[in-house]
PDB file of C-alpha atoms in Angstrom:
ATOM      1  CA  MET A   1      83.101  17.218 -21.035  1.00 45.00           C
ATOM      2  CA  GLU A   2      85.737  17.705 -23.626  1.00 50.00           C
ATOM      3  CA  LYS A   3      86.126  20.378 -26.272  1.00 49.00           C
ATOM      4  CA  GLU A   4      85.856  18.079 -29.064  1.00 79.00           C
ATOM      5  CA  ILE A   5      81.891  18.118 -28.527  1.00 89.00           C
ATOM      6  CA  PHE A   6      81.830  21.724 -30.057  1.00 94.00           C
ATOM      7  CA  GLU A   7      82.731  23.056 -33.345  1.00 94.00           C
ATOM      8  CA  LEU A   8      83.026  26.969 -33.488  1.00 95.00           C
ATOM      9  CA  VAL A   9      82.438  28.637 -36.974  1.00 94.00           C
ATOM     10  CA  GLU A  10      83.314  32.321 -37.249  1.00 94.00           C
ATOM     11  CA  LYS A  11      80.944  34.382 -39.633  1.00 93.00           C
ATOM     12  CA  GLU A  12      81.367  38.160 -40.026  1.00 93.00           C
ATOM     13  CA  LYS A  13      78.274  39.343 -37.517  1.00 93.00           C
ATOM     14  CA  TYR A  14      77.992  36.050 -35.403  1.00 95.00           C
ATOM     15  CA  SER A  15      79.559  33.023 -34.319  1.00 96.00           C
ATOM     16  CA  ILE A  16      77.786  29.408 -34.796  1.00 96.00           C
ATOM     17  CA  LEU A  17      78.530  27.084 -31.945  1.00 97.00           C
ATOM     18  CA  LYS A  18      77.810  23.558 -32.998  1.00 96.00           C
ATOM     19  CA  ILE A  19      77.058  20.766 -30.485  1.00 95.00           C
ATOM     20  CA  LYS A  20      78.518  17.559 -31.714  1.00 93.00           C
ATOM     21  CA  LEU A  21      77.502  15.029 -28.975  1.00 91.00           C
ATOM     22  CA  LYS A  22      78.557  11.418 -29.965  1.00 89.00           C
ATOM     23  CA  GLU A  23      76.769   9.709 -27.067  1.00 89.00           C
ATOM     24  CA  PRO A  24      74.393  10.518 -24.291  1.00 89.00           C
ATOM     25  CA  ILE A  25      75.456  12.873 -21.439  1.00 91.00           C
ATOM     26  CA  GLU A  26      74.695  13.220 -17.828  1.00 93.00           C
ATOM     27  CA  PRO A  27      73.948  16.483 -16.135  1.00 94.00           C
ATOM     28  CA  SER A  28      76.641  15.898 -13.802  1.00 93.00           C
ATOM     29  CA  LEU A  29      79.068  16.520 -16.720  1.00 88.00           C
ATOM     30  CA  LEU A  30      77.948  20.325 -16.538  1.00 92.00           C
ATOM     31  CA  LYS A  31      80.424  20.625 -13.838  1.00 93.00           C
ATOM     32  CA  ARG A  32      83.402  20.004 -16.246  1.00 91.00           C
ATOM     33  CA  VAL A  33      81.983  21.542 -19.290  1.00 89.00           C
ATOM     34  CA  ASN A  34      84.471  24.016 -20.891  1.00 89.00           C
ATOM     35  CA  PRO A  35      82.647  25.884 -23.800  1.00 94.00           C
ATOM     36  CA  PRO A  36      84.956  27.422 -26.340  1.00 95.00           C
ATOM     37  CA  VAL A  37      86.194  31.144 -26.141  1.00 95.00           C
ATOM     38  CA  ILE A  38      84.313  33.186 -28.444  1.00 96.00           C
ATOM     39  CA  ASN A  39      84.406  36.846 -29.666  1.00 96.00           C
ATOM     40  CA  TYR A  40      81.812  38.691 -27.278  1.00 96.00           C
ATOM     41  CA  LYS A  41      81.477  41.444 -29.840  1.00 97.00           C
ATOM     42  CA  LYS A  42      79.364  39.297 -32.140  1.00 97.00           C
ATOM     43  CA  GLY A  43      76.211  37.183 -31.763  1.00 97.00           C
ATOM     44  CA  LEU A  44      76.053  33.471 -31.147  1.00 98.00           C
ATOM     45  CA  ILE A  45      73.924  30.810 -32.781  1.00 98.00           C
ATOM     46  CA  ILE A  46      73.893  27.554 -31.010  1.00 97.00           C
ATOM     47  CA  SER A  47      72.921  24.405 -33.345  1.00 96.00           C
ATOM     48  CA  GLY A  48      73.046  20.688 -32.762  1.00 94.00           C
ATOM     49  CA  ARG A  49      71.046  17.876 -30.864  1.00 93.00           C
ATOM     50  CA  ALA A  50      71.568  18.149 -27.100  1.00 95.00           C
ATOM     51  CA  PRO A  51      69.623  18.049 -23.931  1.00 96.00           C
ATOM     52  CA  ILE A  52      67.854  21.318 -23.108  1.00 96.00           C
ATOM     53  CA  TRP A  53      69.662  21.525 -19.867  1.00 96.00           C
ATOM     54  CA  LEU A  54      72.878  21.957 -21.980  1.00 96.00           C
ATOM     55  CA  TYR A  55      71.319  24.617 -23.970  1.00 97.00           C
ATOM     56  CA  GLY A  56      70.325  26.375 -20.961  1.00 97.00           C
ATOM     57  CA  PHE A  57      73.591  26.273 -19.527  1.00 97.00           C
ATOM     58  CA  LEU A  58      75.275  27.605 -22.737  1.00 97.00           C
ATOM     59  CA  ILE A  59      72.764  30.224 -23.173  1.00 98.00           C
ATOM     60  CA  HIS A  60      73.662  31.452 -19.612  1.00 97.00           C
ATOM     61  CA  TYR A  61      77.199  31.119 -20.075  1.00 97.00           C
ATOM     62  CA  TYR A  62      77.428  33.193 -23.230  1.00 98.00           C
ATOM     63  CA  HIS A  63      74.656  35.836 -22.086  1.00 97.00           C
ATOM     64  CA  PRO A  64      76.840  38.830 -22.445  1.00 96.00           C
ATOM     65  CA  THR A  65      76.810  38.520 -26.252  1.00 97.00           C
ATOM     66  CA  PRO A  66      74.946  41.025 -28.287  1.00 98.00           C
ATOM     67  CA  PHE A  67      72.271  38.205 -29.183  1.00 98.00           C
ATOM     68  CA  ILE A  68      71.862  34.418 -29.041  1.00 98.00           C
ATOM     69  CA  GLY A  69      70.005  32.378 -31.516  1.00 98.00           C
ATOM     70  CA  VAL A  70      69.128  28.588 -31.662  1.00 97.00           C
ATOM     71  CA  TYR A  71      68.711  26.652 -34.747  1.00 96.00           C
ATOM     72  CA  ASP A  72      65.506  24.979 -35.517  1.00 93.00           C
ATOM     73  CA  PRO A  73      65.732  22.986 -38.913  1.00 91.00           C
ATOM     74  CA  ARG A  74      61.958  23.537 -39.357  1.00 91.00           C
ATOM     75  CA  LEU A  75      62.415  27.304 -39.178  1.00 92.00           C
ATOM     76  CA  GLY A  76      65.696  28.680 -39.220  1.00 93.00           C
ATOM     77  CA  VAL A  77      67.516  30.728 -36.356  1.00 96.00           C
ATOM     78  CA  VAL A  78      65.229  31.767 -33.608  1.00 97.00           C
ATOM     79  CA  ILE A  79      66.499  34.886 -31.749  1.00 98.00           C
ATOM     80  CA  ILE A  80      65.879  34.092 -28.195  1.00 98.00           C
ATOM     81  CA  GLN A  81      67.871  36.738 -26.306  1.00 97.00           C
ATOM     82  CA  SER A  82      69.015  40.253 -27.798  1.00 97.00           C
ATOM     83  CA  HIS A  83      70.998  43.281 -26.121  1.00 97.00           C
ATOM     84  CA  VAL A  84      71.037  45.157 -29.529  1.00 97.00           C
ATOM     85  CA  SER A  85      67.916  46.984 -31.227  1.00 96.00           C
ATOM     86  CA  SER A  86      68.949  45.540 -34.544  1.00 95.00           C
ATOM     87  CA  VAL A  87      68.099  42.002 -33.650  1.00 96.00           C
ATOM     88  CA  ILE A  88      64.687  41.264 -32.140  1.00 97.00           C
ATOM     89  CA  VAL A  89      63.748  38.385 -29.807  1.00 98.00           C
ATOM     90  CA  GLY A  90      61.391  36.144 -31.755  1.00 97.00           C
ATOM     91  CA  GLU A  91      62.894  36.991 -35.158  1.00 97.00           C
ATOM     92  CA  VAL A  92      63.747  34.091 -37.317  1.00 97.00           C
ATOM     93  CA  MET A  93      67.023  34.364 -39.239  1.00 93.00           C
ATOM     94  CA  GLY A  94      67.625  32.534 -42.522  1.00 87.00           C
ATOM     95  CA  VAL A  95      71.380  31.355 -41.786  1.00 82.00           C
ATOM     96  CA  GLU A  96      73.202  28.503 -43.292  1.00 75.00           C
ATOM     97  CA  ILE A  97      73.989  25.629 -40.901  1.00 79.00           C
ATOM     98  CA  ASP A  98      75.452  22.479 -42.296  1.00 67.00           C
ATOM     99  CA  GLY A  99      73.923  23.172 -45.772  1.00 55.00           C
ATOM    100  CA  GLU A 100      70.688  23.845 -44.309  1.00 46.00           C
ATOM    101  CA  GLY A 101      68.619  27.204 -43.994  1.00 42.00           C
TER     102      GLY A 101
END
């Protein structure tokens, strides 16, 4: 899988990893996925349309970050993992993603 499917946006307290798939992908491509390097001192928000197994892969890959949230256009950013007391699992953050939020 090529790096072009990911776009990384840096904010002060978190990074936003946008998934930009242009066509369907097969699970076998996980063997070649090369997620971008991020600042592991900040949280991570994952956004974009992708198979659940790609989200699972990315969440596991970036596990050491202080927190991980996933963007739901109906709700905002739902925190699904946290290693810090200031961000709580199940919390919904109002974060701007592509003009939404």
